[in-house]
Short mmCIF file of C-alpha atoms and ligand atoms in Angstrom, two decimals:
data_model
loop_
_atom_site.label_atom_id
_atom_site.label_comp_id
_atom_site.label_asym_id
_atom_site.label_seq_id
_atom_site.Cartn_x
_atom_site.Cartn_y
_atom_site.Cartn_z
CA MET A 1 118.26 74.61 98.12
CA THR A 2 115.85 74.21 100.98
CA GLN A 3 112.71 76.25 100.75
CA PRO A 4 111.72 78.75 103.44
CA ALA A 5 109.32 77.38 106.04
CA ILE A 6 105.98 79.00 106.72
CA LEU A 7 103.00 78.49 108.97
CA VAL A 8 99.48 78.89 107.62
CA ALA A 9 97.84 79.54 110.95
CA ARG A 10 94.21 78.94 109.96
CA ALA A 11 92.37 76.85 107.38
CA VAL A 12 92.52 78.33 103.90
CA PHE A 13 91.48 77.46 100.32
CA PRO A 14 93.23 74.22 99.27
CA GLU A 15 94.28 75.90 95.99
CA VAL A 16 96.06 78.64 97.91
CA LEU A 17 97.77 76.08 100.09
CA ALA A 18 98.89 74.20 96.96
CA HIS A 19 100.32 77.42 95.53
CA LEU A 20 102.19 78.16 98.74
CA ALA A 21 103.58 74.61 98.74
CA GLN A 22 105.30 75.35 95.41
CA HIS A 23 107.44 77.96 97.17
CA PHE A 24 107.63 76.91 100.78
CA GLU A 25 107.73 74.09 103.25
CA VAL A 26 104.25 74.59 104.59
CA GLU A 27 102.87 73.68 107.97
CA SER A 28 99.15 74.31 107.76
CA ASN A 29 96.36 74.26 110.26
CA GLN A 30 93.56 72.92 108.06
CA ALA A 31 91.95 71.56 111.25
CA ASP A 32 91.37 75.26 111.97
CA THR A 33 91.92 75.16 115.70
CA ILE A 34 92.50 78.62 117.15
CA PHE A 35 96.01 78.59 118.60
CA THR A 36 96.69 79.95 122.05
CA LYS A 37 99.67 82.28 122.19
CA ALA A 38 101.88 79.43 123.43
CA GLU A 39 100.69 77.16 120.61
CA LEU A 40 101.23 79.89 118.04
CA ILE A 41 104.79 80.38 119.27
CA GLU A 42 105.37 76.64 119.19
CA HIS A 43 104.07 76.28 115.63
CA LEU A 44 106.08 79.29 114.47
CA GLN A 45 109.40 77.81 115.55
CA GLY A 46 111.76 77.67 112.59
CA LYS A 47 109.30 79.52 110.33
CA GLN A 48 110.31 82.54 108.28
CA GLY A 49 106.77 83.42 107.32
CA ALA A 50 103.25 83.28 108.73
CA PHE A 51 99.91 83.44 106.95
CA THR A 52 97.59 84.83 109.60
CA THR A 53 94.05 86.07 110.14
CA GLY A 54 92.60 88.35 112.78
CA SER A 55 92.68 85.53 115.34
CA GLU A 56 96.49 85.42 115.55
CA ARG A 57 98.02 88.17 117.68
CA ILE A 58 101.57 89.00 116.64
CA ASP A 59 103.09 91.04 119.44
CA ALA A 60 106.52 91.69 120.98
CA GLU A 61 106.37 88.48 123.00
CA VAL A 62 105.61 86.32 119.95
CA LEU A 63 108.25 88.10 117.89
CA ALA A 64 110.91 87.68 120.60
CA ALA A 65 110.11 83.97 120.82
CA CYS A 66 110.25 83.48 117.03
CA PRO A 67 113.52 85.12 115.93
CA GLN A 68 113.50 83.47 112.49
CA LEU A 69 110.25 85.13 111.50
CA ARG A 70 110.63 87.68 108.66
CA VAL A 71 107.12 88.25 107.40
CA VAL A 72 103.57 88.06 108.73
CA ALA A 73 100.88 88.22 106.05
CA ASN A 74 97.39 88.94 107.33
CA MET A 75 94.39 87.79 105.32
CA ALA A 76 92.44 90.93 106.29
CA VAL A 77 92.61 94.62 105.60
CA GLY A 78 92.48 95.42 109.32
CA TYR A 79 95.59 94.56 111.27
CA ASN A 80 94.88 95.43 114.88
CA ASN A 81 96.03 91.87 115.68
CA PHE A 82 99.55 93.02 114.78
CA ASP A 83 101.72 95.22 116.97
CA ILE A 84 103.22 97.06 114.01
CA ALA A 85 105.80 98.98 116.06
CA ALA A 86 107.03 95.69 117.52
CA CYS A 87 107.13 94.08 114.04
CA THR A 88 109.15 96.99 112.69
CA ALA A 89 111.51 96.94 115.66
CA ALA A 90 112.05 93.21 115.09
CA GLY A 91 112.61 93.76 111.35
CA VAL A 92 109.51 91.71 110.51
CA LEU A 93 107.50 92.79 107.49
CA ALA A 94 103.75 92.93 108.05
CA THR A 95 101.28 92.89 105.15
CA ASN A 96 97.49 93.10 104.79
CA THR A 97 94.88 92.77 102.02
CA PRO A 98 93.48 96.19 101.10
CA ASP A 99 91.56 97.08 97.90
CA VAL A 100 90.49 93.55 96.91
CA LEU A 101 87.70 93.62 99.51
CA THR A 102 86.58 97.24 99.23
CA GLU A 103 83.46 96.87 97.07
CA THR A 104 82.34 93.57 98.63
CA THR A 105 82.65 95.02 102.12
CA ALA A 106 80.83 98.19 101.08
CA ASP A 107 78.00 96.08 99.61
CA PHE A 108 77.65 94.36 102.96
CA GLY A 109 77.85 97.56 104.99
CA PHE A 110 75.11 99.07 102.87
CA ALA A 111 73.00 95.91 103.07
CA LEU A 112 73.38 95.76 106.85
CA MET A 113 72.42 99.41 107.15
CA MET A 114 69.33 98.78 104.99
CA ALA A 115 68.38 95.62 106.89
CA THR A 116 68.67 97.63 110.10
CA ALA A 117 66.66 100.61 108.86
CA ARG A 118 63.93 98.36 107.43
CA ARG A 119 63.88 95.96 110.41
CA MET A 120 64.45 92.86 108.30
CA ALA A 121 65.91 90.57 110.96
CA GLU A 122 63.38 91.56 113.60
CA SER A 123 60.44 91.00 111.25
CA GLU A 124 61.83 87.69 110.00
CA ARG A 125 62.16 86.42 113.56
CA PHE A 126 58.52 87.45 114.16
CA LEU A 127 57.43 85.55 111.07
CA ARG A 128 59.43 82.44 111.97
CA ARG A 129 57.85 82.45 115.43
CA GLY A 130 54.46 82.09 113.71
CA GLU A 131 53.24 85.44 115.03
CA TRP A 132 52.14 86.89 111.68
CA THR A 133 48.38 86.63 111.74
CA LYS A 134 47.32 89.80 109.91
CA TRP A 135 48.61 92.87 108.03
CA THR A 136 48.66 96.03 110.09
CA TYR A 137 49.17 99.61 108.95
CA ASP A 138 52.38 100.18 110.91
CA MET A 139 53.78 96.66 111.00
CA PHE A 140 57.55 96.86 111.41
CA ALA A 141 57.56 100.40 110.10
CA GLY A 142 61.18 101.35 109.73
CA SER A 143 62.90 104.43 108.42
CA ASP A 144 63.70 105.39 104.85
CA VAL A 145 67.17 104.98 103.44
CA HIS A 146 66.67 106.89 100.19
CA GLY A 147 66.99 110.61 100.66
CA ALA A 148 68.13 110.23 104.29
CA THR A 149 71.38 111.54 105.74
CA LEU A 150 74.14 108.94 105.67
CA GLY A 151 76.84 109.57 108.27
CA ILE A 152 80.17 107.84 107.84
CA LEU A 153 82.81 107.66 110.54
CA GLY A 154 86.07 106.66 108.83
CA MET A 155 86.19 107.78 105.22
CA GLY A 156 88.84 105.45 103.81
CA ARG A 157 88.39 103.26 100.76
CA ILE A 158 85.43 101.32 102.18
CA GLY A 159 83.80 104.42 103.66
CA GLN A 160 83.98 106.14 100.29
CA ALA A 161 82.55 103.07 98.53
CA ILE A 162 79.58 103.11 100.93
CA ALA A 163 79.17 106.84 100.39
CA ARG A 164 79.04 106.24 96.61
CA ARG A 165 76.27 103.72 97.02
CA GLY A 166 74.30 106.09 99.23
CA ALA A 167 74.80 109.26 97.21
CA LEU A 168 74.58 107.89 93.67
CA GLY A 169 72.19 104.97 94.17
CA PHE A 170 69.88 106.19 96.92
CA GLY A 171 70.00 109.98 96.73
CA MET A 172 71.34 110.19 100.28
CA LYS A 173 73.00 113.27 101.74
CA VAL A 174 76.48 112.20 102.82
CA ILE A 175 78.27 113.64 105.83
CA TYR A 176 81.47 112.19 107.20
CA HIS A 177 84.12 112.53 109.84
CA ASN A 178 87.66 111.28 109.38
CA ARG A 179 91.15 111.96 110.68
CA SER A 180 91.68 114.08 107.60
CA ARG A 181 89.35 115.70 105.13
CA LEU A 182 89.15 114.23 101.62
CA PRO A 183 90.36 116.29 98.67
CA ALA A 184 87.54 118.31 97.09
CA ALA A 185 87.80 116.12 93.97
CA ASP A 186 86.72 113.09 96.04
CA GLU A 187 84.05 114.95 98.02
CA SER A 188 82.21 116.74 95.25
CA PRO A 189 80.98 113.81 93.08
CA LEU A 190 79.29 112.50 96.24
CA GLY A 191 78.22 115.87 97.59
CA ALA A 192 79.98 114.68 100.75
CA ARG A 193 80.30 117.19 103.59
CA TYR A 194 83.12 116.96 106.13
CA VAL A 195 81.80 117.60 109.65
CA ASP A 196 83.08 117.32 113.20
CA LYS A 197 82.14 114.22 115.16
CA ALA A 198 79.42 115.97 117.19
CA THR A 199 77.69 117.16 114.01
CA LEU A 200 77.97 113.67 112.51
CA LEU A 201 76.30 112.14 115.55
CA ARG A 202 73.61 114.81 115.68
CA GLU A 203 72.68 114.87 111.99
CA ALA A 204 73.06 111.29 110.71
CA ASP A 205 69.90 109.28 110.08
CA HIS A 206 72.05 106.24 109.43
CA LEU A 207 75.53 106.22 110.94
CA VAL A 208 78.00 103.68 109.55
CA LEU A 209 81.33 102.96 111.24
CA VAL A 210 84.22 102.06 108.95
CA LEU A 211 87.25 103.34 110.84
CA PRO A 212 90.26 101.14 111.68
CA TYR A 213 90.61 100.04 115.29
CA SER A 214 93.30 101.77 117.34
CA ALA A 215 93.61 102.58 121.02
CA SER A 216 92.25 106.05 120.32
CA ALA A 217 89.21 104.57 118.55
CA HIS A 218 88.33 102.38 121.57
CA HIS A 219 84.70 103.10 122.50
CA ALA A 220 84.55 105.93 119.98
CA ILE A 221 80.81 105.23 120.24
CA GLY A 222 79.77 104.87 123.86
CA ALA A 223 76.91 106.18 126.01
CA PRO A 224 77.77 109.90 125.54
CA GLU A 225 77.92 109.54 121.75
CA LEU A 226 74.75 107.44 121.54
CA ALA A 227 72.99 110.13 123.58
CA GLN A 228 73.81 112.68 120.88
CA MET A 229 72.22 110.63 118.09
CA LYS A 230 68.65 111.06 116.88
CA PRO A 231 66.21 108.66 118.57
CA THR A 232 65.18 107.61 115.05
CA ALA A 233 68.77 106.96 113.92
CA THR A 234 70.42 103.64 113.15
CA LEU A 235 74.02 102.62 113.82
CA THR A 236 75.90 100.09 111.68
CA ASN A 237 79.32 98.75 112.68
CA ILE A 238 81.39 96.85 110.11
CA ALA A 239 84.69 98.18 111.46
CA ARG A 240 85.94 96.36 114.54
CA GLY A 241 84.66 95.26 117.90
CA GLY A 242 85.74 97.65 120.64
CA ILE A 243 85.00 100.76 118.59
CA VAL A 244 81.47 100.55 120.03
CA ASP A 245 80.82 100.05 123.73
CA ASP A 246 78.50 97.06 123.27
CA VAL A 247 77.00 97.30 126.77
CA ALA A 248 76.13 100.97 126.28
CA LEU A 249 74.72 100.18 122.84
CA ALA A 250 72.52 97.37 124.15
CA ALA A 251 71.15 99.75 126.79
CA ALA A 252 70.50 102.45 124.18
CA LEU A 253 68.68 99.94 121.97
CA ARG A 254 66.64 98.59 124.86
CA ASP A 255 65.62 102.12 125.94
CA ARG A 256 65.01 103.15 122.28
CA ARG A 257 67.50 106.00 122.60
CA ILE A 258 68.38 105.05 119.03
CA ALA A 259 66.07 103.09 116.72
CA ALA A 260 68.22 100.13 115.74
CA ALA A 261 71.71 98.80 115.10
CA GLY A 262 73.40 96.47 112.63
CA LEU A 263 76.52 94.79 113.92
CA ASP A 264 79.00 92.59 112.10
CA VAL A 265 81.76 92.96 114.70
CA PHE A 266 81.75 92.69 118.48
CA GLU A 267 83.90 93.31 121.53
CA GLY A 268 85.49 89.97 122.39
CA GLU A 269 84.06 88.17 119.32
CA PRO A 270 83.18 85.44 118.61
CA ALA A 271 81.60 85.85 122.05
CA LEU A 272 78.77 88.36 122.15
CA HIS A 273 77.65 90.40 125.09
CA PRO A 274 74.42 88.65 126.17
CA ASP A 275 72.58 91.99 126.39
CA LEU A 276 72.83 92.27 122.60
CA LEU A 277 71.01 88.97 122.21
CA ASP A 278 68.18 90.25 124.39
CA VAL A 279 67.28 93.36 122.41
CA PRO A 280 65.04 92.93 119.35
CA ASN A 281 66.09 95.99 117.34
CA VAL A 282 69.50 94.76 116.27
CA VAL A 283 70.72 92.81 113.24
CA LEU A 284 73.65 90.57 114.16
CA THR A 285 76.05 88.95 111.69
CA PRO A 286 79.26 86.99 112.40
CA HIS A 287 82.02 89.23 110.93
CA ILE A 288 81.26 88.37 107.30
CA ALA A 289 81.40 91.75 105.56
CA SER A 290 84.14 90.65 103.15
CA SER A 291 82.77 87.16 102.76
CA THR A 292 81.97 86.35 99.18
CA LEU A 293 83.86 83.41 97.76
CA ALA A 294 85.50 85.57 95.11
CA THR A 295 86.67 88.19 97.58
CA ARG A 296 87.85 85.79 100.26
CA ARG A 297 89.82 83.99 97.53
CA ALA A 298 91.29 87.31 96.32
CA MET A 299 92.29 88.13 99.91
CA ALA A 300 93.96 84.74 100.36
CA ASP A 301 95.74 85.09 97.02
CA LEU A 302 97.01 88.54 97.97
CA ALA A 303 98.27 87.33 101.36
CA ALA A 304 100.03 84.47 99.56
CA LYS A 305 101.58 86.89 97.04
CA ASN A 306 102.90 89.00 99.89
CA LEU A 307 104.49 85.95 101.51
CA VAL A 308 106.05 84.66 98.31
CA ALA A 309 107.45 88.05 97.35
CA ALA A 310 108.79 88.79 100.83
CA LEU A 311 110.63 85.48 101.13
CA THR A 312 111.85 85.08 97.56
CA GLY A 313 113.35 88.49 96.90
CA GLY A 314 110.31 90.05 95.22
CA VAL A 315 108.33 93.17 96.02
CA PRO A 316 105.37 92.47 98.33
CA PRO A 317 102.34 94.23 96.84
CA THR A 318 100.72 95.48 100.04
CA PRO A 319 103.19 96.05 102.88
CA ILE A 320 102.08 97.82 106.07
CA ASN A 321 105.54 98.65 107.42
CA GLY A 322 107.41 98.92 104.12
CA GLU A 323 110.30 100.63 105.90
CA VAL A 324 111.41 97.15 106.99
CA LEU A 325 112.07 96.34 103.31
CA ALA A 326 114.15 99.45 102.84
CA LYS A 327 116.36 98.43 105.78
CA ALA A 328 116.77 94.79 104.66
C1 GLV B 401 88.03 92.10 108.08
O1 GLV B 401 87.52 92.48 109.09
C2 GLV B 401 89.22 92.67 107.55
O2 GLV B 401 89.87 93.48 108.22
O3 GLV B 401 89.59 92.31 106.41
#
């Protein structure tokens, strides 16, 4: 019996590729070129499955051009690169990689928030430039993390894991805003207080964004929101580019309307708005919040499991549009 054919659209761990090759005829892109839409369509011809990352956009046009496709498995928890309604309409199962990255991503979010509050990148650049000639009483004075008010926008699994670190490890007061309020059993161990967005912006000393990207979240933090924040506050974005208006943020940082920002994601990444490179009070990292070897491997393994199950009659562990399975 011939095996189903799949495309692994980006470079991945060789061990994961070897595992996939036990189940599928695999075309892989270990050269790791980023496919244009036309190239993606071309490489997907005759494929029943695709192993994707955030750089592959699966939309109605791609789906219409690839009628044999049955499953797209994203190696990411976020899936704004998928048009889920179009996948469902085409009967294509979409999967993602939740849970396995929660704690690693929360570690990074917390670290980025701390690096931002304590001006670590800015002071390191100063040191590397050879400008450190003497100790001064207020040198790179930042703001405290312990005991401060941690504001979280998007209180899903990762948001809650960051809140735990803040409340239990650093004695922070936790306030959050989310589409829906958490059950009291989840709020009370953290002392977390559900607030409206305006209160979150007004009261947070350190605001961390962890909400999924959607059209309604586009520029959820723009000039009007930044204007409501404390001038001493920091903003950390580990969610998605486009949730923050990067131009407005760069202006707010330049004018010290907020103290500092930590950004792991950017509008139009991997390109960065040049204004962000010009302001000193920002810590910039290249979308690495889930990047430990163990977690990236767990994400790749989970994406592979989803593909194998979906194309060999099993139950995919983490479907996004599971209703497609019910209809099959
Ligand atoms: C990374 O950004 C992810 O969504 O997993």
